[in-house]
Coordinates of C-alpha atoms in Angstrom, one line a residue:
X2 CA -55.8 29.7 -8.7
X3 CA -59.1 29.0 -8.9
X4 CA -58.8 25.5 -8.6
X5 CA -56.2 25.6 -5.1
X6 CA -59.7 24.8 -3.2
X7 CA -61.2 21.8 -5.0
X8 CA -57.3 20.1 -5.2
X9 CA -57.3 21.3 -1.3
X10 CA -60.6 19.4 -0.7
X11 CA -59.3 16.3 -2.4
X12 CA -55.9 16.3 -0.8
X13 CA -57.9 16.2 2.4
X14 CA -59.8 13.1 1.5
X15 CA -57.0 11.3 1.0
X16 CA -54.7 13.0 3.5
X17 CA -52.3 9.9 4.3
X18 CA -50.5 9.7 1.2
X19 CA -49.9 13.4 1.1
X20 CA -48.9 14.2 4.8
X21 CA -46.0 11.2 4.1
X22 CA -44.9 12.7 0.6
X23 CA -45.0 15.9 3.0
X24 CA -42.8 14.6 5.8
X25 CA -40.8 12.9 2.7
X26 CA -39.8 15.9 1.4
X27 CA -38.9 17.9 4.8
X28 CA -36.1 15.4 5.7
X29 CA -35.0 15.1 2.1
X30 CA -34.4 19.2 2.2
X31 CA -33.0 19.2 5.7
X32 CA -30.4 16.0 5.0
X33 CA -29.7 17.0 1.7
X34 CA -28.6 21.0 2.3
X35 CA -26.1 19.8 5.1
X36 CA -24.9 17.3 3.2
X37 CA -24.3 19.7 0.1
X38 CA -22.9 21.8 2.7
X39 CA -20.9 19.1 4.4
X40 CA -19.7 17.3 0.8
X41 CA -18.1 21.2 -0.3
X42 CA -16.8 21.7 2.5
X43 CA -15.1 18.6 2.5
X44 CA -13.8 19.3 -1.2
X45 CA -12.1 22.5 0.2
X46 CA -10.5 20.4 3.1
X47 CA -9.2 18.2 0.3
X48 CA -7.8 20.7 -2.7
X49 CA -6.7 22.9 -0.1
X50 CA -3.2 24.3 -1.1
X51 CA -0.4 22.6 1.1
X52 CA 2.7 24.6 -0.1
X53 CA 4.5 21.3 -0.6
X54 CA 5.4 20.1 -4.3
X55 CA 3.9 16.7 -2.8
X56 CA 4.6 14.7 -5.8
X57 CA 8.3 15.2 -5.7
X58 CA 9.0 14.3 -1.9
X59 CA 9.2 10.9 0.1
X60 CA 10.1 9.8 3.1
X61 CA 11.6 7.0 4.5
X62 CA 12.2 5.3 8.1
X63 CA 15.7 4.1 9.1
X64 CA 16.3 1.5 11.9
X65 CA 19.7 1.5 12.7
X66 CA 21.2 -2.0 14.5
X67 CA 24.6 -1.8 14.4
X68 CA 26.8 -0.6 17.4
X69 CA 30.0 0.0 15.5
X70 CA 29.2 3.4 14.6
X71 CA 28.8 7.1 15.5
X72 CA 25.4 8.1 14.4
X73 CA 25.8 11.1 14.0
X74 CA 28.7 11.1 11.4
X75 CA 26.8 8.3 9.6
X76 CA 24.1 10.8 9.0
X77 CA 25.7 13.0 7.7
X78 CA 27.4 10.6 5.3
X79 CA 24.2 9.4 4.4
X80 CA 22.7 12.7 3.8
X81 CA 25.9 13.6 1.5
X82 CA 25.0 9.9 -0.3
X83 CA 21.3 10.6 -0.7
X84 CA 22.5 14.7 -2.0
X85 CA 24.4 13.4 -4.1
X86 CA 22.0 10.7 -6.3
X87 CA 20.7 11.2 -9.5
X88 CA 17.3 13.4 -9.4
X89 CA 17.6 14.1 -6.0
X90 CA 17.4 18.2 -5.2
X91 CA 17.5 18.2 -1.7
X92 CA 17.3 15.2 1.7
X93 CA 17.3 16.1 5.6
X94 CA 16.0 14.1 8.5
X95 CA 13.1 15.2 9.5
X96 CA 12.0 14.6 13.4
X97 CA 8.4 14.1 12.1
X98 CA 7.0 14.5 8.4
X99 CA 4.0 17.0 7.1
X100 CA 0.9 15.9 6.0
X101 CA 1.4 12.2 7.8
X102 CA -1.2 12.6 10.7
X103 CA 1.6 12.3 13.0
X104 CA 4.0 14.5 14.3
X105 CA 4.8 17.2 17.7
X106 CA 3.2 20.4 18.9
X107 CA 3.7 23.2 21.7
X108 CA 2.8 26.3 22.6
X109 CA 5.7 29.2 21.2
X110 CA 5.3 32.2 24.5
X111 CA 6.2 35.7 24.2
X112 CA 7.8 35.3 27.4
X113 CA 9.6 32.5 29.3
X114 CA 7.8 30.0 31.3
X115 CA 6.1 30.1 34.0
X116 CA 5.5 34.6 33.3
X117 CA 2.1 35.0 31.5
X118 CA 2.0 36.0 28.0
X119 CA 0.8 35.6 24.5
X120 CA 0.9 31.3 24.1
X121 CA 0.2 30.3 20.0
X122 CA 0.5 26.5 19.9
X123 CA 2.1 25.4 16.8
X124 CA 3.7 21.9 15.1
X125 CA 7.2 22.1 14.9
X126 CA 10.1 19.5 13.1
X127 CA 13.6 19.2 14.3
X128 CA 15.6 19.2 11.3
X129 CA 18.9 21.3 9.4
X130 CA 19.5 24.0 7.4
X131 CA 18.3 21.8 4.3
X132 CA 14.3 22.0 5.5
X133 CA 13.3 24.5 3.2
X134 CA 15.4 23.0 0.3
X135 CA 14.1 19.6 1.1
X136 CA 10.2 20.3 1.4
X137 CA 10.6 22.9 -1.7
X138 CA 8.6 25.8 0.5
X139 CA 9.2 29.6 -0.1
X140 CA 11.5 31.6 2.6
X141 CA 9.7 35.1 2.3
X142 CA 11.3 36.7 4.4
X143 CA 14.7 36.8 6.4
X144 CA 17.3 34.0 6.2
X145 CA 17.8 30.1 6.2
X146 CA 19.9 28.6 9.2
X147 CA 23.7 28.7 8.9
X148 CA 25.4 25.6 9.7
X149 CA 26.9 26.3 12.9
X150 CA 23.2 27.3 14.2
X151 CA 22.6 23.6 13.5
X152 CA 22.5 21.3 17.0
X153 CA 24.0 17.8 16.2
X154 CA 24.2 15.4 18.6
X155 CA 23.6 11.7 20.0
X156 CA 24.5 12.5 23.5
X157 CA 23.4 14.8 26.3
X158 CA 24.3 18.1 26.6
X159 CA 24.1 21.5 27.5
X160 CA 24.6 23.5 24.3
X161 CA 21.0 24.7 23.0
X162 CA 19.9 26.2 19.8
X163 CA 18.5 29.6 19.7
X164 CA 16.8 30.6 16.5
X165 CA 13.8 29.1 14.2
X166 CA 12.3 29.4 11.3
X167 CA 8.2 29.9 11.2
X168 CA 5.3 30.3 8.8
X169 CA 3.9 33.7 8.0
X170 CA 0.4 32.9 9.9
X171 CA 2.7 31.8 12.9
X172 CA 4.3 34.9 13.0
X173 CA 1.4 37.2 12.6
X174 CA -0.5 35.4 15.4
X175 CA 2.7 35.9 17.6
X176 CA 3.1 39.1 16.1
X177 CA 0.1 41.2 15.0
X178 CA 1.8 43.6 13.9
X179 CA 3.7 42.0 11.4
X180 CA 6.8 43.5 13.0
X181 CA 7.7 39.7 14.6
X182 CA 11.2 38.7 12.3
X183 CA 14.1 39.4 14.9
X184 CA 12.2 38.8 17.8
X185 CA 12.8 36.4 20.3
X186 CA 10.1 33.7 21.3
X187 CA 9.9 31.1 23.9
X188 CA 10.2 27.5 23.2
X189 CA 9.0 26.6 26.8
X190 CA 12.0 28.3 28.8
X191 CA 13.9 28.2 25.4
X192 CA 14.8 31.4 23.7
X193 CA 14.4 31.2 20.1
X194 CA 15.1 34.1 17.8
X195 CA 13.1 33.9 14.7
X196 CA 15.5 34.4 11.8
X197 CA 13.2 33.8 8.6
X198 CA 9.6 33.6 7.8
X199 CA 8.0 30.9 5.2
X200 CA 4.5 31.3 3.5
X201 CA 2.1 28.7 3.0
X202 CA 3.6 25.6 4.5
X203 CA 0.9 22.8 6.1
X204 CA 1.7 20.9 9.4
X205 CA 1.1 17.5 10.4
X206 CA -2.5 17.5 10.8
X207 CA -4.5 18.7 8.0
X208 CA -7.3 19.1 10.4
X209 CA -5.9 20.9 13.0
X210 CA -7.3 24.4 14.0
X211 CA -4.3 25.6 13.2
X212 CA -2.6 24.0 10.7
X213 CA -1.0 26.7 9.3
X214 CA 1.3 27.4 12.3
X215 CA 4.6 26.1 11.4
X216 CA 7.7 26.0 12.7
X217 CA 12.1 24.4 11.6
X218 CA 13.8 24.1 14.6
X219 CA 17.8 23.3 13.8
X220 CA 18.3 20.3 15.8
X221 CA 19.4 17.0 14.8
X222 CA 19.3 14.1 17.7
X223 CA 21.1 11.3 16.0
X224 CA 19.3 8.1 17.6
X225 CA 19.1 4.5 16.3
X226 CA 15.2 5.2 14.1
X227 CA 14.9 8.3 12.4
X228 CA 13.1 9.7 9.7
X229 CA 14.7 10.9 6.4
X230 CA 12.8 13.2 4.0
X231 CA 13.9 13.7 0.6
X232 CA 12.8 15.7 -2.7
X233 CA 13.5 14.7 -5.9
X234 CA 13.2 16.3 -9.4
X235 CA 10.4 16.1 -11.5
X236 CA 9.2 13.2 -12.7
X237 CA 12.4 11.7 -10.6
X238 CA 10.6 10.2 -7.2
X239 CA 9.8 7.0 -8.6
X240 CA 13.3 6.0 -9.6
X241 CA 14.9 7.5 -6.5
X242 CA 12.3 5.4 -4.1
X243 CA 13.2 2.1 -6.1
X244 CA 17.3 2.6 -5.3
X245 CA 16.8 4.5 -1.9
X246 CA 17.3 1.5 0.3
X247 CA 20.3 -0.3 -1.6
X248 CA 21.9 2.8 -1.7
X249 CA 21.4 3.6 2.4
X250 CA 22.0 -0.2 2.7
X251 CA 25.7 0.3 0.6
X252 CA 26.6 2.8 3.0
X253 CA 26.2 1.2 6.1
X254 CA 24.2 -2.1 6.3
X255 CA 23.5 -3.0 9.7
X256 CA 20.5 -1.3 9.7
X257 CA 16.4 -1.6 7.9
X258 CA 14.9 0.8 5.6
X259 CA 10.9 0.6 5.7
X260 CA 7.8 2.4 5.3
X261 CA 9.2 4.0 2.0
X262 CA 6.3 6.9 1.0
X263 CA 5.3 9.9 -1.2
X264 CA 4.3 12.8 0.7
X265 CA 1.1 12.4 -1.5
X266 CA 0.4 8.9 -0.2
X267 CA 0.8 9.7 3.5
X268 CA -1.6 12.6 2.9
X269 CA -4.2 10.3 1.0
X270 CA -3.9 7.8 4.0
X271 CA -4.6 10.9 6.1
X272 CA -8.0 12.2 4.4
X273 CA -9.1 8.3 3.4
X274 CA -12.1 8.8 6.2
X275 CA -12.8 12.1 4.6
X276 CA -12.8 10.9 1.0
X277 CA -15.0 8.0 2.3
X278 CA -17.7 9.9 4.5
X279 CA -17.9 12.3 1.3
X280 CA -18.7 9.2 -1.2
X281 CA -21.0 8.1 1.5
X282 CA -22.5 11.2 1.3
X283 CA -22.9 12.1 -2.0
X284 CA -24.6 8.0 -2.4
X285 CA -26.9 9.4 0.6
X286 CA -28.4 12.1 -1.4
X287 CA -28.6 10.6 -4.6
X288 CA -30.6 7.9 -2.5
X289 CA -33.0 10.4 -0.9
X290 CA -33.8 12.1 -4.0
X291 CA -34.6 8.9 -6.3
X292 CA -36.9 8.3 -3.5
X293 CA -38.2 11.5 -3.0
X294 CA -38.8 11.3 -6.9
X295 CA -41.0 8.0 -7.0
X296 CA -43.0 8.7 -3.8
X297 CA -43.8 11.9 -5.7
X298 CA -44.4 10.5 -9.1
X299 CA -46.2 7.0 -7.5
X300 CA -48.6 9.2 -5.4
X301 CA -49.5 10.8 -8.6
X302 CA -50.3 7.9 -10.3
X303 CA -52.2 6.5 -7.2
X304 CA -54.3 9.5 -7.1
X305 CA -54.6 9.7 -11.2
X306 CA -56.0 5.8 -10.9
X307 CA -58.5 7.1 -8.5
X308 CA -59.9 10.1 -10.2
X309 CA -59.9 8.5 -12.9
X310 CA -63.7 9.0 -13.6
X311 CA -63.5 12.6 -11.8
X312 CA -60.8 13.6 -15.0
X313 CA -63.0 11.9 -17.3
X314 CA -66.1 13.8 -16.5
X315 CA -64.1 17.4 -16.6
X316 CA -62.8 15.9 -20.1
X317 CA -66.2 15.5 -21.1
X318 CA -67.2 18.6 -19.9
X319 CA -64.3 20.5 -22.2
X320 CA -61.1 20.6 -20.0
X321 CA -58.1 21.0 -21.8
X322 CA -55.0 18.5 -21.6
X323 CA -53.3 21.8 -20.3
X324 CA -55.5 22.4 -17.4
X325 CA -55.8 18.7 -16.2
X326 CA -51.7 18.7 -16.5
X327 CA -51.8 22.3 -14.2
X328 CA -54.5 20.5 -11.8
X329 CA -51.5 18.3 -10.6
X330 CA -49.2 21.0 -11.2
X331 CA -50.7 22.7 -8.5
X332 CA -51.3 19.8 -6.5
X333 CA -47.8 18.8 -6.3
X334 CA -47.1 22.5 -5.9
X335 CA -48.9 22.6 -2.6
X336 CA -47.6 19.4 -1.0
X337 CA -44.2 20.3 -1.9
X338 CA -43.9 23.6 -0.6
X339 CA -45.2 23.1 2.7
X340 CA -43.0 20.2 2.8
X341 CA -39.9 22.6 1.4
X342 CA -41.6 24.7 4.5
X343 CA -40.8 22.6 7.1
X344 CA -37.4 21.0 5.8
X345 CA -36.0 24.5 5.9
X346 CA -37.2 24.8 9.7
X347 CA -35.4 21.3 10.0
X348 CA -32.2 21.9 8.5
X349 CA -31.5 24.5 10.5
X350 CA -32.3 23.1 13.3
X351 CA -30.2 19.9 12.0
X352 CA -27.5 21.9 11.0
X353 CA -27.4 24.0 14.6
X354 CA -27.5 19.9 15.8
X355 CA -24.1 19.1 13.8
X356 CA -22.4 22.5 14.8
X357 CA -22.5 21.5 18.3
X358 CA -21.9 18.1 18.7
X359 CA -19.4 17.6 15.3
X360 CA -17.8 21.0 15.2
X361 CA -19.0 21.8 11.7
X362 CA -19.0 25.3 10.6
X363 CA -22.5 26.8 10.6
X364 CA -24.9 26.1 7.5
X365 CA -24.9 28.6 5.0
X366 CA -28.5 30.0 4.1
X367 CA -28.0 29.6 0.6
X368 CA -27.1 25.9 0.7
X369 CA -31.2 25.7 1.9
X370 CA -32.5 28.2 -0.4
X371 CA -30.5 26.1 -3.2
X372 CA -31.5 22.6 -2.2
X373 CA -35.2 23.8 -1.3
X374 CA -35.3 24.7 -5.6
X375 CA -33.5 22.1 -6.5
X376 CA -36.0 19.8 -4.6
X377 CA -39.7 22.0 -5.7
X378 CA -38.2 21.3 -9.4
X379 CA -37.4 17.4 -9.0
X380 CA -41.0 17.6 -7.9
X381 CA -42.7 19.1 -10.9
X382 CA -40.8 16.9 -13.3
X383 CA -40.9 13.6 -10.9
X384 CA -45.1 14.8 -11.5
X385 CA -45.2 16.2 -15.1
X386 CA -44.9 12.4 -16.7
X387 CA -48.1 11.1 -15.1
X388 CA -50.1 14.4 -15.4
X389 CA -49.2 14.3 -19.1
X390 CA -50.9 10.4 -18.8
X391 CA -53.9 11.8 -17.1
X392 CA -54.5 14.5 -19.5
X393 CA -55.0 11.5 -22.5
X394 CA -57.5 9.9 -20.6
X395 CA -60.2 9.9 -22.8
X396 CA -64.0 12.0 -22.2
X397 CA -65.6 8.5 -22.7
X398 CA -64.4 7.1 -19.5
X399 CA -67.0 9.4 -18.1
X400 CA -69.9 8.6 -20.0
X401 CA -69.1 4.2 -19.8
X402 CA -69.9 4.5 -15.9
X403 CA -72.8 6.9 -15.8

């Protein structure tokens, strides 16, 4: 302690290098907590649990050319074809796929259009009473669709469905109370009773604010493109993608298959910019740090080549190795932590920066404490390697230049 004014004296006659290393190692703590921060929250984005066996299901596009047939009735062969194949469990189209980025949303009302109620906007897919067979999701509670609840149809007309089949966090945002299964919800002006709830089941958009809220709405428009989604055994998809388009083109050719996909792929398509800003990220800090590491350990070895005679002297005089070693210790010590003083007024202020303008979630206080130690002890090792060197400089350089 006694030597925090002499190291204070001679940090101030040879303030330059210091103030930078300072500066150096503010924006190091303030970009590297909110990255940390950023980087796991990103990782939870990623692992988080979908509620799809996503390794078992694909997808596939049909483009249908022909004129010669009813659609609808060639759906449903197809769907009987595709049933019916080795390793497949379970195949629907699907008016939009999970996971894909791309899909439809609306508001579900307690009451009809235009009254005023409680409005939960939610994804929704079109599709028949196979939906929770064919995206392998759990129906907690209450029923699947029968198949006379089932709309079919290529045409116009007046016959509407009138029940649905929603997620658990749907239903408890319509429904607080948790008492929502029978009651009847508004699909715009449509009345839709809600016959069966599903747990954890994902929408379209991963990064929705809602992604949770789900809805199966049994409704089949047979049109000339649709989407088919199918789910295979185990260890089965890979076969069943490799015969999928002979066998639809055996049952009816005029038509294309295309854009044959795992549910896994489409969702690695859809987080590719989040994997990418997280490598980005994590080659950000590893930057910042290496730097912050040699600035630290080539100041020391600046000021060690100038004090060179100064350590020799106290040498002489009967300094330990120890103490010279502690000198920069201390040294470091003090440039770091006001540095670490004002990178923790920094990222916050950065992180209250990125919570406006990006939407991120506010910056934990533990992320700073965390990086703001994990920064003070790069800083003592980065150090320790040339105060070891300045403690062997031998009591002679003193006495060669007196």
């Amino acid at each position: 302690m006694l030597e925090i004014k002499p190291i204070f004296n001679a940090l101030c006659r040879s303030k330059v290098g210091a103030v930078l290393l300072l500066i150096q190692i503010a924006i190091t703590t303030a970009i590297v907590s909110n990255a940390a921060f950023i980087i796991q929250d990103r990782i939870s984005y990623l692992n988080q649990e979908t509620g799809y066996p996503e390794q078992d299901i694909f997808k596939f596009n049909v483009m249908t050319f022909g004129t010669d047939i009813n659609l609808s009735q060639q759906f449903e062969l197809d769907e009987t074809m595709i049933r019916a194949m080795p390793g497949v469990v379970d195949a629907a189209l699907s008016s939009s796929i999970p996971l894909s980025g791309s899909g439809s949303a609306s508001s579900f009302n307690l009451k009809p259009a235009p009254q005023e109620g409680l409005s939960v906007r939610a994804a929704y897919i079109f599709i028949d009473d196979h939906a929770i067979n064919t995206y392998g999701v759990n129906l907690i509670a209450g029923r699947n669709f029968t198949d006379d609840e089932v709309l079919v149809t290529n045409e116009i007309t007046q016959k509407r469905t009138n029940v649905t089949i929603v997620t658990k966090a749907l239903l408890d945002e319509l429904y607080p109370g948790g008492d929502g299964l029978g009651k009847i919800v508004y699909f715009g002006d449509l009345p839709l009773k809600i016959i069966g709830v599903i747990g954890k089941m994902k929408g379209p958009w991963l990064k929705d604010s809602k992604p949770d809220n789900f809805a199966f709405i049994p409704y089949i428009k047979a049109e000339s493109y649709t989407q088919v989604a199918v789910r295979t055994e185990p260890g089965q998809r890979a076969a069943v993608m490799k015969e999928i388009e002979n066998a639809m083109l055996a049952n009816y050719s005029k038509r294309v298959i295309n854009n044959i996909r795992g549910l896994d792929e489409l969702k690695n398509e859809y987080t590719a910019q989040d994997r990418l800003m997280m490598r980005m990220l994590i080659v950000l800090i590893t930057i910042l740090v290496l730097i912050t590491a040699l600035g630290i350990f080539g100041l020391t070895l600046f000021n060690i080549s100038k004090r060179t005679k100064q350590i020799g002297t106290r040498r002489a005089l009967g300094a330990r190795k120890s103490a010279i070693v502690s000198y920069f210790l201390v040294e470091n010590a003090l440039i770091c932590s006001l540095g670490l003083a004002l990178g923790v007024v920094t990222a916050i202020l950065l992180g209250k920066m990125l919570m406006q303008y990006f939407s991120v979630a506010a910056l934990p206080p533990s992320y700073i404490a965390v990086t703001a130690i994990a920064v003070f002890l790069m800083s003592l090792l980065a150090v320790l390697a040339p105060a070891k060197r300045a403690a062997n400089i031998s009591p002679s350089i003193a006495t060669r230049t007196i």
